[in-house]
CSV table of C-alpha atoms and ligand atoms in Angstrom, one decimal:
chain,number,residue,atom,x,y,z
X,1,MET,CA,30.0,-10.6,-47.8
X,2,GLU,CA,30.8,-12.6,-50.9
X,3,ARG,CA,34.1,-12.1,-52.3
X,4,GLY,CA,35.7,-12.5,-55.8
X,5,SER,CA,38.0,-15.0,-56.9
X,6,THR,CA,41.6,-15.1,-55.3
X,7,ILE,CA,44.8,-15.4,-57.5
X,8,LYS,CA,45.1,-19.2,-56.5
X,9,GLU,CA,41.4,-19.5,-57.7
X,10,LEU,CA,41.8,-17.9,-60.9
X,11,GLU,CA,42.5,-19.8,-64.1
X,12,VAL,CA,43.8,-18.6,-67.4
X,13,GLY,CA,41.3,-18.9,-70.0
X,14,GLN,CA,38.4,-18.1,-67.5
X,15,GLN,CA,36.0,-15.5,-69.1
X,16,ALA,CA,33.2,-13.3,-67.6
X,17,SER,CA,30.8,-11.0,-69.7
X,18,PHE,CA,28.2,-8.2,-69.0
X,19,SER,CA,25.7,-6.2,-71.2
X,20,LYS,CA,24.2,-3.5,-71.1
X,21,THR,CA,21.8,-1.2,-73.6
X,22,ILE,CA,23.7,2.1,-73.9
X,23,THR,CA,20.6,5.1,-73.8
X,24,GLU,CA,20.5,8.6,-74.4
X,25,ALA,CA,19.7,8.8,-70.3
X,26,ASP,CA,23.2,7.0,-69.8
X,27,VAL,CA,25.3,9.5,-72.0
X,28,VAL,CA,23.6,12.5,-70.2
X,29,ASN,CA,24.0,11.0,-66.8
X,30,TYR,CA,27.8,10.3,-67.7
X,31,ALA,CA,28.3,14.3,-69.1
X,32,GLY,CA,26.7,15.5,-65.6
X,33,THR,CA,28.7,13.1,-63.5
X,34,THR,CA,32.1,13.4,-65.6
X,35,GLY,CA,31.6,16.9,-66.7
X,36,ASP,CA,32.4,15.5,-70.0
X,37,PHE,CA,29.8,17.7,-72.0
X,38,ASN,CA,31.9,16.9,-75.3
X,39,PRO,CA,29.1,18.2,-78.1
X,40,ALA,CA,30.2,14.8,-79.8
X,41,HIS,CA,27.6,13.3,-77.1
X,42,VAL,CA,25.3,16.0,-75.8
X,43,ASN,CA,25.0,18.4,-78.9
X,44,GLU,CA,23.2,16.8,-81.9
X,45,GLU,CA,23.4,20.1,-84.1
X,46,PHE,CA,27.1,19.8,-83.6
X,47,ALA,CA,27.1,15.8,-84.0
X,48,LYS,CA,25.1,15.5,-87.2
X,49,ASP,CA,28.3,17.3,-89.1
X,50,THR,CA,30.8,14.9,-87.5
X,51,MET,CA,32.3,11.8,-89.1
X,52,PHE,CA,29.7,9.7,-87.1
X,53,LYS,CA,26.9,11.9,-88.4
X,54,GLY,CA,25.2,12.1,-85.1
X,55,ARG,CA,25.7,11.9,-81.2
X,56,ILE,CA,27.7,8.9,-79.9
X,57,ALA,CA,28.5,7.8,-76.2
X,58,HIS,CA,31.5,8.9,-74.6
X,59,GLY,CA,34.2,6.2,-75.0
X,60,MET,CA,34.7,5.7,-71.3
X,61,LEU,CA,31.2,5.1,-71.0
X,62,GLY,CA,31.5,1.7,-72.8
X,63,ALA,CA,34.7,1.0,-71.2
X,64,GLY,CA,33.0,1.4,-67.9
X,65,LEU,CA,31.2,-1.7,-68.7
X,66,ILE,CA,34.6,-3.3,-68.6
X,67,SER,CA,35.1,-2.2,-64.7
X,68,ALA,CA,31.5,-3.6,-64.1
X,69,VAL,CA,32.8,-7.1,-65.2
X,70,LEU,CA,36.0,-7.0,-63.3
X,71,GLY,CA,34.5,-5.8,-60.4
X,72,THR,CA,31.4,-7.8,-59.9
X,73,LYS,CA,32.4,-11.1,-61.7
X,74,LEU,CA,35.9,-12.0,-62.6
X,75,PRO,CA,38.2,-11.3,-60.3
X,76,GLY,CA,34.4,-10.1,-59.0
X,77,PRO,CA,33.9,-8.0,-55.3
X,78,GLY,CA,37.3,-6.7,-54.0
X,79,ALA,CA,39.5,-6.7,-56.8
X,80,ILE,CA,41.5,-3.7,-57.7
X,81,TYR,CA,42.3,-1.9,-61.0
X,82,ILE,CA,46.1,-1.4,-61.4
X,83,SER,CA,46.1,-0.5,-65.2
X,84,GLN,CA,43.9,-0.6,-68.3
X,85,ASP,CA,44.7,0.2,-71.8
X,86,LEU,CA,42.2,0.7,-74.5
X,87,SER,CA,41.8,1.3,-78.2
X,88,PHE,CA,38.3,2.6,-79.3
X,89,ARG,CA,37.7,0.5,-82.6
X,90,ALA,CA,34.1,1.9,-83.6
X,91,PRO,CA,31.5,4.3,-81.7
X,92,VAL,CA,28.7,3.5,-79.4
X,93,ASN,CA,25.4,4.7,-80.8
X,94,PHE,CA,22.6,5.4,-78.6
X,95,GLY,CA,20.5,2.2,-78.4
X,96,ASP,CA,23.6,0.1,-78.9
X,97,THR,CA,23.9,-3.3,-76.7
X,98,VAL,CA,27.4,-3.5,-75.7
X,99,THR,CA,28.7,-6.6,-74.0
X,100,ALA,CA,32.3,-6.4,-72.1
X,101,THR,CA,34.1,-9.8,-72.0
X,102,VAL,CA,37.2,-10.3,-69.9
X,103,GLU,CA,39.6,-13.3,-69.8
X,104,VAL,CA,42.3,-14.2,-67.8
X,105,VAL,CA,45.6,-14.4,-69.9
X,106,ASP,CA,48.2,-14.5,-67.3
X,107,LYS,CA,48.8,-14.6,-63.5
X,108,ASN,CA,51.3,-14.0,-61.1
X,109,GLU,CA,50.7,-15.5,-57.7
X,110,GLU,CA,54.1,-14.3,-56.1
X,111,LYS,CA,53.0,-10.6,-56.9
X,112,ASN,CA,49.2,-11.3,-56.8
X,113,ARG,CA,48.4,-9.7,-60.1
X,114,VAL,CA,46.2,-11.0,-63.0
X,115,VAL,CA,46.5,-9.8,-66.5
X,116,MET,CA,42.8,-9.7,-68.3
X,117,LYS,CA,42.2,-9.3,-72.0
X,118,THR,CA,39.3,-6.9,-72.2
X,119,VAL,CA,37.0,-6.6,-75.3
X,120,CYS,CA,33.6,-4.9,-75.5
X,121,THR,CA,31.5,-5.8,-78.6
X,122,ASN,CA,28.1,-4.5,-79.9
X,123,GLN,CA,24.8,-6.5,-81.0
X,124,ASP,CA,26.6,-7.2,-84.2
X,125,ASP,CA,29.4,-8.9,-82.6
X,126,LYS,CA,31.5,-6.3,-83.7
X,127,GLU,CA,34.7,-5.3,-82.0
X,128,ILE,CA,34.3,-1.5,-80.6
X,129,ILE,CA,36.9,-1.7,-77.8
X,130,VAL,CA,39.8,-3.7,-77.2
X,131,GLY,CA,42.6,-3.7,-74.5
X,132,GLU,CA,44.3,-5.2,-71.4
X,133,ALA,CA,43.7,-4.8,-67.8
X,134,VAL,CA,45.9,-5.5,-64.6
X,135,LEU,CA,44.0,-6.3,-61.5
X,136,MET,CA,44.9,-7.0,-58.1
X,137,PRO,CA,42.6,-10.0,-56.8
X,138,PRO,CA,41.2,-10.1,-53.5
X,139,LYS,CA,42.9,-11.8,-50.8
X,140,GLU,CA,41.3,-14.8,-48.9
N,201,LIG,C1,37.1,12.5,-75.0
N,201,LIG,C2,35.6,12.2,-75.4
N,201,LIG,O1,34.8,12.9,-74.9
N,201,LIG,C3,35.8,11.6,-76.9
N,201,LIG,C4,34.8,10.4,-76.9
N,201,LIG,O2,34.6,9.6,-76.1
N,201,LIG,S1,34.6,9.7,-78.6
N,201,LIG,C5,33.9,8.3,-78.0
N,201,LIG,C6,35.3,7.0,-78.3
N,201,LIG,N1,35.8,6.9,-79.4
N,201,LIG,C7,35.0,6.5,-80.7
N,201,LIG,O3,34.1,5.9,-80.4
N,201,LIG,C8,35.8,6.0,-81.6
N,201,LIG,C9,35.8,4.7,-82.5
N,201,LIG,N2,36.9,4.6,-83.6
N,201,LIG,C10,36.2,4.7,-84.6
N,201,LIG,O4,35.5,4.8,-85.1
N,201,LIG,C11,37.5,4.3,-85.5
N,201,LIG,O5,38.6,3.7,-84.8
N,201,LIG,C12,38.2,5.5,-86.4
N,201,LIG,C13,37.1,6.1,-87.3
N,201,LIG,C14,38.6,6.9,-85.1
N,201,LIG,C15,39.5,5.4,-87.1
N,201,LIG,O6,39.1,4.6,-88.0
N,201,LIG,P1,39.5,4.7,-89.6
N,201,LIG,O7,39.6,6.1,-90.0
N,201,LIG,O8,38.4,4.2,-90.4
N,201,LIG,O9,40.8,3.9,-89.5
N,201,LIG,P2,41.2,2.9,-90.5
N,201,LIG,O10,40.3,2.0,-90.4
N,201,LIG,O11,41.5,3.6,-91.8
N,201,LIG,O12,42.6,2.3,-89.7
N,201,LIG,C16,43.8,3.2,-90.0
N,201,LIG,C17,44.8,2.5,-89.4
N,201,LIG,O13,44.6,2.9,-87.9
N,201,LIG,C18,44.2,1.6,-87.0
N,201,LIG,N3,43.3,2.0,-86.3
N,201,LIG,C19,42.3,2.7,-86.5
N,201,LIG,N4,41.4,2.6,-85.4
N,201,LIG,C20,42.2,2.6,-84.4
N,201,LIG,C21,42.1,2.8,-83.0
N,201,LIG,N5,41.1,3.1,-82.3
N,201,LIG,N6,43.1,2.2,-82.0
N,201,LIG,C22,44.1,1.7,-82.7
N,201,LIG,N7,44.3,1.5,-84.2
N,201,LIG,C23,43.3,1.8,-85.1
N,201,LIG,C24,43.8,0.4,-88.2
N,201,LIG,O14,44.4,-0.7,-87.4
N,201,LIG,C25,44.7,1.0,-89.2
N,201,LIG,O15,46.2,0.3,-88.9
N,201,LIG,P3,47.1,-0.1,-90.3
N,201,LIG,O16,48.2,-0.6,-89.5
N,201,LIG,O17,47.3,0.9,-91.0
N,201,LIG,O18,46.4,-1.2,-90.6
């Protein structure tokens, strides 16, 4: 089975991305999967009176696209999450196309740890989620 990049194979500056259009079905499924039925996501009557004037996607649903890139592309299959910080800068609206991009910013070969900058943008190139992740890349 294909494995991702090892610590030796990873290079500072390397990037990978994954894009997905977030639909109402994604939000309903995410609420059901996680139990987060916050009315800001699932109740239009409630959400229309909030600052966003309607339902928005769960922040962690958008952030989940970061995990998708890390686990399938860079480092890729076999990578293990150690930590992730996130700042939610703007909402994900239904129908938005979110692109998660990760970039290698530092690596520690001795400890087998890689630090990645993680950013999600929308279709207008607006940064909506920014943060940093630490991963343990797969071994040979
Ligand atoms: C628990 C779940 O069920 C709920 C969810 O998942 S909700 C979905 C996830 N969250 C979002 O979608 C929120 C997205 N964020 C925003 O829309 C905006 O950040 C905000 C509306 C929450 C805040 O914006 P605003 O009030 O306009 O803030 P300002 O632009 O006036 O900035 C003031 C200072 O705060 C800093 N700042 C703003 N947002 C963030 C952030 N998300 N993280 C860190 N810092 C933030 C901003 O830089 C300003 O700092 P300064 O030093 O004063 O310049």
